[in-house]
CSV table of C-alpha atoms and ligand atoms in Angstrom, one decimal:
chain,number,residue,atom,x,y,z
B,1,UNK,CA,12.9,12.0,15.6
B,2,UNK,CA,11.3,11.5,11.9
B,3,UNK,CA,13.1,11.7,9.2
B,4,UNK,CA,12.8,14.9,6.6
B,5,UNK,CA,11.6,13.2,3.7
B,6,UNK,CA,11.3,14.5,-0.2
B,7,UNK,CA,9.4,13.1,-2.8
B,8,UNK,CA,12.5,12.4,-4.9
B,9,UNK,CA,13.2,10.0,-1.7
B,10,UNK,CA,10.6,7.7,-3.3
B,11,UNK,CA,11.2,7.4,-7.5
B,12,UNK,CA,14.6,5.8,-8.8
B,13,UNK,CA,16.4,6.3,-12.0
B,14,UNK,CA,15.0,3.2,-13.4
B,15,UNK,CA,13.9,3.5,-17.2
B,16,UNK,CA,10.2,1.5,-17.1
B,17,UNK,CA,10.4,1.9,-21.2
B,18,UNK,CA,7.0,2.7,-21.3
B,19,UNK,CA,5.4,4.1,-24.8
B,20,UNK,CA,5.3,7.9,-24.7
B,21,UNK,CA,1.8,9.2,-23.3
B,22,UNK,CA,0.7,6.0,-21.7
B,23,UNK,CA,-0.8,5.8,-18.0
B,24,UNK,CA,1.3,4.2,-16.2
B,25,UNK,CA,3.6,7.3,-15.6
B,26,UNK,CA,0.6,9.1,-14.3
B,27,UNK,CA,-0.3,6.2,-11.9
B,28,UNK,CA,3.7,6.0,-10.8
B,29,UNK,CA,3.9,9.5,-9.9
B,30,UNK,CA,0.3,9.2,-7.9
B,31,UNK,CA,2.1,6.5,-5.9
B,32,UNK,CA,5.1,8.1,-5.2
B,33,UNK,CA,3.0,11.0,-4.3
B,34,UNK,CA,1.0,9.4,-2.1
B,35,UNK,CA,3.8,7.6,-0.1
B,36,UNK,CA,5.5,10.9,0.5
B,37,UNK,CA,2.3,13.0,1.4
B,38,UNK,CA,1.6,9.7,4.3
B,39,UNK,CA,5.0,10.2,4.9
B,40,UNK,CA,5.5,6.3,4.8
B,41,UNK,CA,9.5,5.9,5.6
B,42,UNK,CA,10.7,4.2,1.8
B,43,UNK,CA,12.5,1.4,4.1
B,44,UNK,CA,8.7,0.1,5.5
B,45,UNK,CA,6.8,0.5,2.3
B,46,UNK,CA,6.9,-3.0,-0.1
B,47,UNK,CA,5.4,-2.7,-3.9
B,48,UNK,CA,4.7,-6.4,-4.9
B,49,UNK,CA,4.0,-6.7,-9.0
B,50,UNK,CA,3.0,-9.7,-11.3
B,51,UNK,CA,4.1,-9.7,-14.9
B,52,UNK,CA,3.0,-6.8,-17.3
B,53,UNK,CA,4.2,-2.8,-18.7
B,54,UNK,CA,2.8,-2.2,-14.9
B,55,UNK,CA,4.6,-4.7,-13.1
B,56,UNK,CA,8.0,-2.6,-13.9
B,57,UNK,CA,6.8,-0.1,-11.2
B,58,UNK,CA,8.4,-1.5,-8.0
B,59,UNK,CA,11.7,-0.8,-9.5
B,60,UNK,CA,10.9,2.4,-10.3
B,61,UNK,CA,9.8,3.3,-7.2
B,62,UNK,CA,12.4,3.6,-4.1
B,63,UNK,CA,11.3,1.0,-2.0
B,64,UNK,CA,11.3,-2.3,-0.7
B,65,UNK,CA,10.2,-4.3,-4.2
B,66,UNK,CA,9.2,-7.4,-5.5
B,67,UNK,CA,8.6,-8.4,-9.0
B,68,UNK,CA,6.8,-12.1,-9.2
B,69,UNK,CA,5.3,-14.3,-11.5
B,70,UNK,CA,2.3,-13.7,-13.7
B,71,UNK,CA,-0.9,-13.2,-11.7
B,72,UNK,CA,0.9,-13.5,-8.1
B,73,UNK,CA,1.5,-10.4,-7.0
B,74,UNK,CA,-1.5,-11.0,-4.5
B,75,UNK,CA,-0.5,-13.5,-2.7
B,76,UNK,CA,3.3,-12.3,-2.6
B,77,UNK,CA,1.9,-9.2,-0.8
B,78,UNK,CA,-0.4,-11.3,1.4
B,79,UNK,CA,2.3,-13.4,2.7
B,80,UNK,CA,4.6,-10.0,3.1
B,81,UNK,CA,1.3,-8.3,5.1
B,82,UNK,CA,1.4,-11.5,7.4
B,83,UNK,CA,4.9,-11.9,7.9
B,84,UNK,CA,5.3,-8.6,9.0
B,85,UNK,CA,2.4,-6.5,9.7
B,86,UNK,CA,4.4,-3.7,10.4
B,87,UNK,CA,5.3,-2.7,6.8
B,88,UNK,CA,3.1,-0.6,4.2
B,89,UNK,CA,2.0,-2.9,1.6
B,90,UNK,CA,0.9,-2.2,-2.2
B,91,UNK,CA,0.4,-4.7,-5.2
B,92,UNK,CA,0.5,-3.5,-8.4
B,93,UNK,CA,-0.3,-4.7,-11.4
B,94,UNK,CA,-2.5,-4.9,-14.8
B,95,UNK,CA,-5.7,-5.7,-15.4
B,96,UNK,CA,-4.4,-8.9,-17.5
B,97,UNK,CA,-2.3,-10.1,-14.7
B,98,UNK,CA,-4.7,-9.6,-11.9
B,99,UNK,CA,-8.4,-10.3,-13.3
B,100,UNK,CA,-7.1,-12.6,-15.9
B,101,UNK,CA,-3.8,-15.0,-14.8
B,102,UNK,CA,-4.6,-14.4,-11.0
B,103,UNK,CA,-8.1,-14.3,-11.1
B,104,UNK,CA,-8.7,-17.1,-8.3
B,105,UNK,CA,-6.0,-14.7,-6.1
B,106,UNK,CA,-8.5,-12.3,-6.5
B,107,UNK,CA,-11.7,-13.6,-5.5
B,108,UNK,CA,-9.9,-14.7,-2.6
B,109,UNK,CA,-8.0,-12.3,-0.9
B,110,UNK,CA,-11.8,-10.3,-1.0
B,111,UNK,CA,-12.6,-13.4,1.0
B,112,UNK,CA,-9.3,-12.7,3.7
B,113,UNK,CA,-9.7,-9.2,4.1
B,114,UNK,CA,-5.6,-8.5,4.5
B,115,UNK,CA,-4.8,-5.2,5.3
B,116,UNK,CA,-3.3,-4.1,1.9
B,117,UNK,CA,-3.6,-2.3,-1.0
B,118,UNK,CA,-3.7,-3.1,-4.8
B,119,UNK,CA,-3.5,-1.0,-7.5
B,120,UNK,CA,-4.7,-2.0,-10.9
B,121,UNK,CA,-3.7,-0.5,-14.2
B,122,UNK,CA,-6.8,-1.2,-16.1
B,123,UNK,CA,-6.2,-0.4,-20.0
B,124,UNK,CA,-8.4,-3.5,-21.2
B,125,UNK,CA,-5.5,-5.1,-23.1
B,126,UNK,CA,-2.4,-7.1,-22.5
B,127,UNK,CA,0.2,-4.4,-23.6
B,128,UNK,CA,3.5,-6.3,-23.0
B,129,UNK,CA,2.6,-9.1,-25.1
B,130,UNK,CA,1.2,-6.5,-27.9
B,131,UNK,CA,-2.5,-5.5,-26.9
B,132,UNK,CA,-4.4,-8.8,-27.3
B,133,UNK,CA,-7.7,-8.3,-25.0
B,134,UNK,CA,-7.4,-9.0,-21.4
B,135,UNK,CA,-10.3,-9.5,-19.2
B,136,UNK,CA,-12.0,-6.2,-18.6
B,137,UNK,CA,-12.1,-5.2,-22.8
B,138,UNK,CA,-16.0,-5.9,-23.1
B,139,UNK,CA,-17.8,-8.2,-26.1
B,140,UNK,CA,-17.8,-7.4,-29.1
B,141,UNK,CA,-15.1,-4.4,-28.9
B,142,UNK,CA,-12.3,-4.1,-31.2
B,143,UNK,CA,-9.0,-2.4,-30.4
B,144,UNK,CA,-6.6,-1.3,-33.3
B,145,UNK,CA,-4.6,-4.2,-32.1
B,146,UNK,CA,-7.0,-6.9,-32.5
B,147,UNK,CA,-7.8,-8.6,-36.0
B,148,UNK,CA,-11.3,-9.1,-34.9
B,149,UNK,CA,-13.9,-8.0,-32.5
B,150,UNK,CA,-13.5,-9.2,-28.8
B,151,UNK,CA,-14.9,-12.8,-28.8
B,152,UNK,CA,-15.5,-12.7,-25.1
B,153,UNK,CA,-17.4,-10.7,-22.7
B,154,UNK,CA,-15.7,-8.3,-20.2
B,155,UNK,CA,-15.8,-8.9,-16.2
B,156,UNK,CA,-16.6,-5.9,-14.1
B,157,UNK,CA,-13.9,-5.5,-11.4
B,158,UNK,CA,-16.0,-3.3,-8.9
B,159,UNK,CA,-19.0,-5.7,-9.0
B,160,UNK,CA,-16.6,-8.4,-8.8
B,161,UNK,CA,-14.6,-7.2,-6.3
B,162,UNK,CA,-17.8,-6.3,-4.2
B,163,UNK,CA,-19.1,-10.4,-4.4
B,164,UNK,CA,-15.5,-11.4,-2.9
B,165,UNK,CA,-16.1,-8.9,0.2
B,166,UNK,CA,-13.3,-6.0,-0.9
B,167,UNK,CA,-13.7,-3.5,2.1
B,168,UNK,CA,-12.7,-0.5,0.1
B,169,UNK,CA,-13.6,-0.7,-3.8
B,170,UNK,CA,-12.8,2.5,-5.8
B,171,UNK,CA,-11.8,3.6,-9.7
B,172,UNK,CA,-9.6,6.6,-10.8
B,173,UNK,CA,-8.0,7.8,-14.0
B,174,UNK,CA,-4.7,7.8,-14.7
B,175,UNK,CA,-4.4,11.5,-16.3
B,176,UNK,CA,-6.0,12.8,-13.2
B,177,UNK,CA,-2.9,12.3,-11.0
B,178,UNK,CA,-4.6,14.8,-8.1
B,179,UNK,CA,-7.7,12.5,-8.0
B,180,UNK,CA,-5.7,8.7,-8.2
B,181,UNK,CA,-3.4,10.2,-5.1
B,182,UNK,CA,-6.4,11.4,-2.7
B,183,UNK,CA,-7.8,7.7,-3.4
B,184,UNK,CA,-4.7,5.6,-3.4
B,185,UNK,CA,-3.8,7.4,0.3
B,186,UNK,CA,-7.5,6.6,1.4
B,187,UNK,CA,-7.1,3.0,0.3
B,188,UNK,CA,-3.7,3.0,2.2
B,189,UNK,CA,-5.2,4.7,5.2
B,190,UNK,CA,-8.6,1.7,5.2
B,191,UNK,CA,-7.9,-0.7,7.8
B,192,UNK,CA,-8.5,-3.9,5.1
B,193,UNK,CA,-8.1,-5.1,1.6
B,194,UNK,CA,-8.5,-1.9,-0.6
B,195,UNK,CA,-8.9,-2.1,-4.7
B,196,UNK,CA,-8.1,0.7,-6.6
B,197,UNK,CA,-9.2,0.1,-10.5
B,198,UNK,CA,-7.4,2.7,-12.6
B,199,UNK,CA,-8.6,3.1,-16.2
B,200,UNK,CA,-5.2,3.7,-17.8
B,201,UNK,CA,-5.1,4.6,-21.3
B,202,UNK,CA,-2.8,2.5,-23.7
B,203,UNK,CA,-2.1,4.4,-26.8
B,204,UNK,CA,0.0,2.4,-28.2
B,205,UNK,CA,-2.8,-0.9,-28.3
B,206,UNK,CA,-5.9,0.3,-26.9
B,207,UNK,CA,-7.6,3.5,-29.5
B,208,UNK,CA,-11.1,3.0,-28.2
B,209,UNK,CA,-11.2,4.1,-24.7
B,210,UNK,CA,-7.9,7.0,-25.0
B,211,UNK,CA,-7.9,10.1,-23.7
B,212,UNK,CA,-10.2,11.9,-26.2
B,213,UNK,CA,-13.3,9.3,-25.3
B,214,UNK,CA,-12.4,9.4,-21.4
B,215,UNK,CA,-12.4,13.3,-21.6
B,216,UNK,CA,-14.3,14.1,-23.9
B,217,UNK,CA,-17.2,16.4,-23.3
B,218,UNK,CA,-20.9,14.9,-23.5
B,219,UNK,CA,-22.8,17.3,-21.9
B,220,UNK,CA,-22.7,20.8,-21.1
B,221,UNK,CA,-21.2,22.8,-19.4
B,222,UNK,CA,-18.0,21.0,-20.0
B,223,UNK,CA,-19.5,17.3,-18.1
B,224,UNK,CA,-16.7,15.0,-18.9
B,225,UNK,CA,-17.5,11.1,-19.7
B,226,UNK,CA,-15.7,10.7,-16.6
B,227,UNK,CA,-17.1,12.3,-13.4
B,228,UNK,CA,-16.9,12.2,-10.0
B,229,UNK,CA,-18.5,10.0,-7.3
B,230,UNK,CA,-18.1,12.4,-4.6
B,231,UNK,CA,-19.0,16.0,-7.2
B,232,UNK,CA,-22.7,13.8,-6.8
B,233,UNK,CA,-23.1,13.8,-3.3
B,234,UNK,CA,-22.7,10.0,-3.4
B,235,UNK,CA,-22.4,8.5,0.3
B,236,UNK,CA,-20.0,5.1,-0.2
B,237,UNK,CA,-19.0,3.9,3.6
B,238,UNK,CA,-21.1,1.9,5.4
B,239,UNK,CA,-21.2,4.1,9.0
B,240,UNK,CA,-22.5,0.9,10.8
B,241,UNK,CA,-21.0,-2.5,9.7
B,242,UNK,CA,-23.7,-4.4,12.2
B,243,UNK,CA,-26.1,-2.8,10.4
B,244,UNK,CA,-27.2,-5.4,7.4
B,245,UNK,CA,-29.9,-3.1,5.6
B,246,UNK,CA,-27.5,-0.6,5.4
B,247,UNK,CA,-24.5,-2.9,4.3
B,248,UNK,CA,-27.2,-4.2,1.4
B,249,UNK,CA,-28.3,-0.5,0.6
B,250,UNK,CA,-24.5,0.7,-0.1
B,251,UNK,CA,-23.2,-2.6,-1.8
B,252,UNK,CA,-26.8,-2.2,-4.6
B,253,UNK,CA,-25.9,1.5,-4.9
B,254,UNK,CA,-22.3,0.3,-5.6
B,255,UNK,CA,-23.4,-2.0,-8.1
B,256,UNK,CA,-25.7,0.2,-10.0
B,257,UNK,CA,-22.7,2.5,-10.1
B,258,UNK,CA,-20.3,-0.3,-11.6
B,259,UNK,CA,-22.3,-0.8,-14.3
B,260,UNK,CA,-22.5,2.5,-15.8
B,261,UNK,CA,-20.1,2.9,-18.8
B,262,UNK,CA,-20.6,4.2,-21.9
B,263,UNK,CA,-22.1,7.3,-21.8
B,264,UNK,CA,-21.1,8.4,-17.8
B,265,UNK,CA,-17.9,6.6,-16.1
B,266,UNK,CA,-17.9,7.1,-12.3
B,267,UNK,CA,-15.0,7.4,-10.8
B,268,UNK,CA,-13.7,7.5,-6.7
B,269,UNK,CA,-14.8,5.4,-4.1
B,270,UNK,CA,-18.1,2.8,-4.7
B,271,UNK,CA,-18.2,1.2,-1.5
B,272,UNK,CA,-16.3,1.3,2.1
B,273,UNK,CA,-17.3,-0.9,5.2
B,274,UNK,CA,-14.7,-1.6,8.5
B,275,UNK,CA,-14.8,-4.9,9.3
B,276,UNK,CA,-12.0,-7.5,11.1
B,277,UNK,CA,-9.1,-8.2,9.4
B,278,UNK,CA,-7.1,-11.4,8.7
B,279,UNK,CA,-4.9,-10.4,10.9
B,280,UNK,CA,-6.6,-9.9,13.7
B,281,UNK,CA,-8.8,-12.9,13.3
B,282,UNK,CA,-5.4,-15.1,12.9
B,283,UNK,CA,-4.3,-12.6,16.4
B,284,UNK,CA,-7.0,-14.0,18.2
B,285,UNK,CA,-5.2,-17.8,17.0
B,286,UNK,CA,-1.8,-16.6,17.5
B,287,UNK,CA,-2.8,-16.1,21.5
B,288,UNK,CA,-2.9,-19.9,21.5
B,289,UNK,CA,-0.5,-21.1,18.4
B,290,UNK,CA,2.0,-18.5,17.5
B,291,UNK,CA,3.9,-16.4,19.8
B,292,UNK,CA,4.3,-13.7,17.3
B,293,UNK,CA,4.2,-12.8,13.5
B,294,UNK,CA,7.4,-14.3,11.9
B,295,UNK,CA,9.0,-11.1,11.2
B,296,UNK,CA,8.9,-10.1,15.0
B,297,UNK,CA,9.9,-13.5,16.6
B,298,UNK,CA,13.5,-14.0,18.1
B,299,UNK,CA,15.8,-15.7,16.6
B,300,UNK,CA,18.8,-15.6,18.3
B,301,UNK,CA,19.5,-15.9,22.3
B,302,UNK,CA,20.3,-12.3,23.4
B,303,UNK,CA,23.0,-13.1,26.0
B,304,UNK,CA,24.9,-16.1,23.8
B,305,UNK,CA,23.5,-14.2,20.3
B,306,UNK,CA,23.5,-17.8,19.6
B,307,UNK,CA,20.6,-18.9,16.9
B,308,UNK,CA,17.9,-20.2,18.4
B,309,UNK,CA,16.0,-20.9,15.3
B,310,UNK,CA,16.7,-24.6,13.8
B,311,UNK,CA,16.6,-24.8,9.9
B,312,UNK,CA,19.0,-28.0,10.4
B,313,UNK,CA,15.3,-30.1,8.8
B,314,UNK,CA,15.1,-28.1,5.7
B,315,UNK,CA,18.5,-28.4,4.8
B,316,UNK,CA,17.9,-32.1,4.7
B,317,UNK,CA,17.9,-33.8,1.4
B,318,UNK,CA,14.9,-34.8,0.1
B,319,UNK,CA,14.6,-38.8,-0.3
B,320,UNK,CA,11.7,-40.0,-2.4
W,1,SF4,FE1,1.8,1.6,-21.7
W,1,SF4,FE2,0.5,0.3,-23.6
W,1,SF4,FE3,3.0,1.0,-24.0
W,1,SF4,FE4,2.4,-0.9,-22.2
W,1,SF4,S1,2.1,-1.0,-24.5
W,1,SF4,S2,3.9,0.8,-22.0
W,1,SF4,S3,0.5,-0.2,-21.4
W,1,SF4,S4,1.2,2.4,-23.8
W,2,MG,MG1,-3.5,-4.6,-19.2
């Protein structure tokens, strides 16, 4: 029988001491909400986070959690994902700790094609260490917290993301909770690696791209900065994966897209194609070399109850 669950089930108590106003509560609450509307039990559900204001979300969230080093929350998850494929899992992080410090962990797992999700809080600065520009602030852009203009360009993370073979590459806004949630449960629900960019405003460092400039109105009737993919009509998932004209077609449309900024920022899904996974390519090796992912191999006898695992060589001291 399943169990009744309630979205409380999924937040804890835990004080994230975040600035008033910033994004990340908005992107928390879209996680939580999108757990509980999959109805993902809390016990097989793992949030894996780097180092950042972001990374605090694991322990805000009732869950299995992990907070790692700076830039690893990737391969943390990857290793979770492959241990035991059974469990639901999301990496979080910000935009400094994922495009910046784990940059090669990026480019990679595209390359993998794990199934799991990661979530990036994308507010162009580094706001733990006091809002000096991370990788996504663009050239020549000054922040309130920076003495001078951005010396170095900005990477685009849905172009990016698209050259590393993403499966799923989309963008929200954090103040548009309703919106983030529909996106992050259809990045849970892709069978693959799904990215979901979040522009997340950072009042307290970031006063260029806030709320007002996100929002505000730049043509009428009331046409926001940030729009829509889907209010456009705009047809992101490749229907057949053999197909390579269409694959090229959607991953050009999705780059156009990914470049639009200053005037019209696009959000939802850019791109979507269902291809094999990691873990079934390394299923088709385990027929030969593994009897089972780690998590769902015996390790005790079931009549004695007697281990049957031997550690006995890794407890050994190590002679030089
Ligand atoms: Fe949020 Fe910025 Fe404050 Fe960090 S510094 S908690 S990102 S508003
Ligand atoms: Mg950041």
């Amino acid at each position: 029988m399943g169990i009744s669950l309630k979205l409380s089930d999924y937040k804890t108590t835990y004080d994230t001491e975040w600035c008033p106003g910033c994004g990340d509560f908005g992107i928390l609450s879209a996680l939580a909400q999108s757990a509980f509307e999959l109805n993902i039990e809390p016990h097989k559900l793992v949030f894996v986070s780097g180092i950042g204001c972001s990374s605090k979300t694991p322990h805000a969230l009732k869950a299995y959690g992990v907070h790692t080093l700076h830039g690893r929350a990737l391969p943390f998850a990857l290793g979770i994902k492959l241990a035991n494929p059974n469990l639901e899992v999301i990496a979080v992080g910000g935009d400094g700790d994922g495009y910046g410090i784990g940059a090669g962990h990026f480019s990679n797992a595209g390359r993998r094609n794990v199934d799991i999700t990661y979530v990036v809080f994308n507010n162009e600065v580094y706001g733990l260490t006091k809002g000096q520009a991370s990788p996504t602030l663009k050239l020549g852009m000054k922040t309130k917290s920076l003495p001078l203009p951005n010396i170095n360009a900005g990477v685009n993370p849905i172009a990016w993301a698209l050259a590393c073979g993403y499966t799923f590459i989309a963008r929200s806004y954090a103040y548009d909770t309703k919106h983030l949630k529909e996106v992050i449960k259809k990045g849970i629900q892709h069978k693959g690696l799904a990215l979901i960019d979040v522009l997340q405003p950072c009042p307290t460092y970031n006063d260029i791209h806030d709320k007002g400039w996100f929002e505000e109105v730049i043509m009428q009737p009331n046409i926001k900065r940030v729009y829509k993919l889907e209010d456009t009509g705009y047809d992101y998932k490749v229907k057949d994966p053999t197909n390579q004209d269409e694959i090229l077609r959607k991953q050009l449309q999705a780059l156009a897209k990914s470049f639009e900024w200053d005037d019209k920022v696009p959000i939802g899904i850019f791109y979507q194609i269902e291809i094999s996974t990691y873990e079934e390519r390394i299923n088709e090796r385990c027929k030969t070399y593994f009897a089972a992912p780690p998590a769902s191999q015996q390790i005790e006898d079931p009549l004695t109850k007697q281990a049957i695992t031997d550690i006995s060589k890794l407890m050994e001291p190590i002679t030089l």
